Amino acid sequence: MTRTVQGANVLITGAAAGMGRMYAERAVAEHAASVTLWDRDAPALARTADELGAVSRGRSRVQSYVVDVGDLGAIAKTAQRVRREVGNPDVLINNAGIVRGNRYFWETDNGEDTRPTMQVNALAPMYITREFIPGMIANAYRASRIVNIASAAGTLANPRMAVYAASKAALIGWSESLRLELEQADHGNVKVTTVTPSYISTGMFAGAKGPTLTPVLDPEFVVDRVWKAMLAGTPLVELPWSVGLSRALRGLLPTRVFDRVVGDGFGVYRSMERFTGRD
């Protein structure tokens, strides 16, 4: 799987639109055996499945499942259907995510903000992966990939997105631990890629301002980099390069110095002041 997903079963969450759809388009273009789409937006999911099915011309089986991954109970039921109707995925891209922003933590609501953010961003990837990873491990002679789309927000604190940052920090910690566990247990056929991009111009972070040295990213660029890293089994993708620099400086500088130089000086701590997000 170093060059293509041809012949592989690919499953993507949050696949009805945006970058999730772009990953699905790449899988179809490379003639994956099956491309399984998960999303909670039934009309958009149906359109995407129909359009990708037409493009594939039968070379890839495009299958869609309406599922809200924030409903953790629905994950097991849907995963069981996928295993029965399509087969266990060789490639799992945990792409679905939500953001609640432009409010201080004490202005958020536990039920409307904190719970769904943690369920979708942190718990759902764990639940979904737990459903499919036994099949990946069991098929030891077949290459498998797990991609977890996290965020640079999970590596650096940022005002007005406390819960989102917490959810992505949890995702990063779990994803990296899973990678190490697979290596330690000698399951080398299953490789995990953790992705920590800064803001991407998909509409999800509309209004957010990219800090100094950290431009808002083009989604096509991100998809291309993530796809190549996934195929190669690259452990970590940080986009742009300044995300890695900021992470290194956070480890080197005293907290108050980092706050002044990077947080305030580079504009990281003001990047969410005009955030609006999707309507």
mmCIF file of C-alpha atoms in Angstrom, residues 71-205:
data_model
loop_
_atom_site.group_PDB
_atom_site.id
_atom_site.type_symbol
_atom_site.label_atom_id
_atom_site.label_comp_id
_atom_site.label_asym_id
_atom_site.label_seq_id
_atom_site.Cartn_x
_atom_site.Cartn_y
_atom_site.Cartn_z
ATOM 1 C CA ASP A 71 -24.224 8.599 18.933
ATOM 2 C CA LEU A 72 -21.740 6.119 20.323
ATOM 3 C CA GLY A 73 -24.343 3.370 20.505
ATOM 4 C CA ALA A 74 -24.924 3.587 16.751
ATOM 5 C CA ILE A 75 -21.283 2.931 15.929
ATOM 6 C CA ALA A 76 -21.308 -0.761 16.874
ATOM 7 C CA LYS A 77 -24.542 -1.396 14.977
ATOM 8 C CA THR A 78 -23.283 0.321 11.837
ATOM 9 C CA ALA A 79 -19.876 -1.354 12.059
ATOM 10 C CA GLN A 80 -21.580 -4.741 12.243
ATOM 11 C CA ARG A 81 -23.510 -3.918 9.064
ATOM 12 C CA VAL A 82 -20.312 -2.843 7.306
ATOM 13 C CA ARG A 83 -18.514 -6.074 8.201
ATOM 14 C CA ARG A 84 -21.491 -8.098 6.993
ATOM 15 C CA GLU A 85 -22.282 -6.149 3.810
ATOM 16 C CA VAL A 86 -18.869 -4.865 2.685
ATOM 17 C CA GLY A 87 -16.153 -6.492 4.773
ATOM 18 C CA ASN A 88 -13.646 -5.184 7.272
ATOM 19 C CA PRO A 89 -11.883 -2.024 6.059
ATOM 20 C CA ASP A 90 -8.180 -2.050 5.219
ATOM 21 C CA VAL A 91 -8.066 1.745 5.459
ATOM 22 C CA LEU A 92 -9.945 3.697 8.125
ATOM 23 C CA ILE A 93 -9.926 7.496 7.979
ATOM 24 C CA ASN A 94 -11.379 9.047 11.142
ATOM 25 C CA ASN A 95 -12.202 12.392 9.565
ATOM 26 C CA ALA A 96 -15.506 13.441 11.182
ATOM 27 C CA GLY A 97 -15.228 16.354 13.595
ATOM 28 C CA ILE A 98 -17.098 19.322 15.027
ATOM 29 C CA VAL A 99 -16.032 22.603 16.617
ATOM 30 C CA ARG A 100 -17.695 24.973 19.054
ATOM 31 C CA GLY A 101 -15.793 28.220 19.326
ATOM 32 C CA ASN A 102 -15.589 31.955 19.950
ATOM 33 C CA ARG A 103 -16.736 31.512 23.549
ATOM 34 C CA TYR A 104 -14.862 31.201 26.775
ATOM 35 C CA PHE A 105 -15.251 27.861 28.510
ATOM 36 C CA TRP A 106 -17.609 29.196 31.165
ATOM 37 C CA GLU A 107 -19.909 30.422 28.402
ATOM 38 C CA THR A 108 -20.311 26.954 26.891
ATOM 39 C CA ASP A 109 -23.016 24.428 27.682
ATOM 40 C CA ASN A 110 -22.193 20.930 28.917
ATOM 41 C CA GLY A 111 -24.950 19.287 26.886
ATOM 42 C CA GLU A 112 -24.819 21.384 23.727
ATOM 43 C CA ASP A 113 -21.066 21.947 23.507
ATOM 44 C CA THR A 114 -18.798 19.843 25.703
ATOM 45 C CA ARG A 115 -20.469 16.443 25.430
ATOM 46 C CA PRO A 116 -20.933 16.328 21.624
ATOM 47 C CA THR A 117 -17.464 17.746 20.975
ATOM 48 C CA MET A 118 -15.798 15.077 23.091
ATOM 49 C CA GLN A 119 -18.016 12.335 21.691
ATOM 50 C CA VAL A 120 -17.429 13.152 18.020
ATOM 51 C CA ASN A 121 -13.804 14.285 18.143
ATOM 52 C CA ALA A 122 -12.305 12.016 20.793
ATOM 53 C CA LEU A 123 -14.506 9.050 21.641
ATOM 54 C CA ALA A 124 -15.913 8.227 18.207
ATOM 55 C CA PRO A 125 -12.508 7.518 16.594
ATOM 56 C CA MET A 126 -11.685 5.204 19.499
ATOM 57 C CA TYR A 127 -15.015 3.388 19.269
ATOM 58 C CA ILE A 128 -14.848 3.060 15.483
ATOM 59 C CA THR A 129 -11.254 1.873 15.467
ATOM 60 C CA ARG A 130 -11.991 -0.656 18.212
ATOM 61 C CA GLU A 131 -14.682 -2.130 15.969
ATOM 62 C CA PHE A 132 -12.402 -2.685 12.988
ATOM 63 C CA ILE A 133 -8.859 -3.083 14.301
ATOM 64 C CA PRO A 134 -9.238 -6.745 15.318
ATOM 65 C CA GLY A 135 -9.920 -7.614 11.675
ATOM 66 C CA MET A 136 -6.912 -5.593 10.555
ATOM 67 C CA ILE A 137 -4.653 -7.360 13.040
ATOM 68 C CA ALA A 138 -6.014 -10.795 12.190
ATOM 69 C CA ASN A 139 -5.196 -10.323 8.500
ATOM 70 C CA ALA A 140 -1.474 -10.064 9.226
ATOM 71 C CA TYR A 141 -0.359 -10.407 5.609
ATOM 72 C CA ARG A 142 -2.491 -7.512 4.383
ATOM 73 C CA ALA A 143 -1.405 -3.897 4.852
ATOM 74 C CA SER A 144 -3.844 -1.752 6.850
ATOM 75 C CA ARG A 145 -3.921 1.942 7.673
ATOM 76 C CA ILE A 146 -5.647 4.070 10.322
ATOM 77 C CA VAL A 147 -5.664 7.854 9.850
ATOM 78 C CA ASN A 148 -6.781 10.084 12.712
ATOM 79 C CA ILE A 149 -7.467 13.698 11.775
ATOM 80 C CA ALA A 150 -6.597 15.704 14.870
ATOM 81 C CA SER A 151 -5.575 19.369 14.997
ATOM 82 C CA ALA A 152 -2.735 21.684 15.918
ATOM 83 C CA ALA A 153 -5.135 22.870 18.622
ATOM 84 C CA GLY A 154 -4.448 19.592 20.384
ATOM 85 C CA THR A 155 -0.768 20.485 20.723
ATOM 86 C CA LEU A 156 -1.102 24.105 21.905
ATOM 87 C CA ALA A 157 -3.572 25.802 24.219
ATOM 88 C CA ASN A 158 -5.736 28.456 22.586
ATOM 89 C CA PRO A 159 -8.406 30.754 24.033
ATOM 90 C CA ARG A 160 -12.025 30.394 22.883
ATOM 91 C CA MET A 161 -11.674 26.736 21.905
ATOM 92 C CA ALA A 162 -10.928 24.988 25.190
ATOM 93 C CA VAL A 163 -13.171 21.968 24.673
ATOM 94 C CA TYR A 164 -12.137 21.513 21.039
ATOM 95 C CA ALA A 165 -8.466 21.664 22.070
ATOM 96 C CA ALA A 166 -9.134 19.111 24.796
ATOM 97 C CA SER A 167 -10.863 16.740 22.378
ATOM 98 C CA LYS A 168 -8.010 16.902 19.890
ATOM 99 C CA ALA A 169 -5.364 16.528 22.603
ATOM 100 C CA ALA A 170 -7.154 13.354 23.695
ATOM 101 C CA LEU A 171 -7.251 12.130 20.095
ATOM 102 C CA ILE A 172 -3.524 12.746 19.630
ATOM 103 C CA GLY A 173 -2.596 10.985 22.856
ATOM 104 C CA TRP A 174 -4.693 7.948 21.993
ATOM 105 C CA SER A 175 -3.603 7.825 18.340
ATOM 106 C CA GLU A 176 0.097 7.950 19.161
ATOM 107 C CA SER A 177 -0.308 5.376 21.934
ATOM 108 C CA LEU A 178 -2.162 3.066 19.553
ATOM 109 C CA ARG A 179 0.662 3.368 17.027
ATOM 110 C CA LEU A 180 3.224 2.407 19.652
ATOM 111 C CA GLU A 181 1.101 -0.462 20.943
ATOM 112 C CA LEU A 182 0.814 -1.948 17.445
ATOM 113 C CA GLU A 183 4.571 -1.706 16.975
ATOM 114 C CA GLN A 184 5.283 -3.183 20.398
ATOM 115 C CA ALA A 185 2.889 -6.079 19.780
ATOM 116 C CA ASP A 186 4.528 -6.723 16.386
ATOM 117 C CA HIS A 187 1.432 -5.942 14.319
ATOM 118 C CA GLY A 188 3.490 -4.188 11.665
ATOM 119 C CA ASN A 189 0.865 -4.551 8.954
ATOM 120 C CA VAL A 190 -1.323 -1.943 10.710
ATOM 121 C CA LYS A 191 0.114 1.557 10.657
ATOM 122 C CA VAL A 192 -1.353 4.678 12.290
ATOM 123 C CA THR A 193 -0.995 8.236 10.982
ATOM 124 C CA THR A 194 -1.864 11.174 13.248
ATOM 125 C CA VAL A 195 -2.595 14.474 11.474
ATOM 126 C CA THR A 196 -2.333 17.842 13.236
ATOM 127 C CA PRO A 197 -3.185 20.633 10.787
ATOM 128 C CA SER A 198 -3.769 24.269 11.591
ATOM 129 C CA TYR A 199 -6.851 26.050 10.213
ATOM 130 C CA ILE A 200 -8.123 24.750 6.859
ATOM 131 C CA SER A 201 -10.351 26.749 4.518
ATOM 132 C CA THR A 202 -13.270 24.321 4.464
ATOM 133 C CA GLY A 203 -15.766 26.599 6.221
ATOM 134 C CA MET A 204 -15.468 24.719 9.502
ATOM 135 C CA PHE A 205 -13.179 27.470 10.815
#
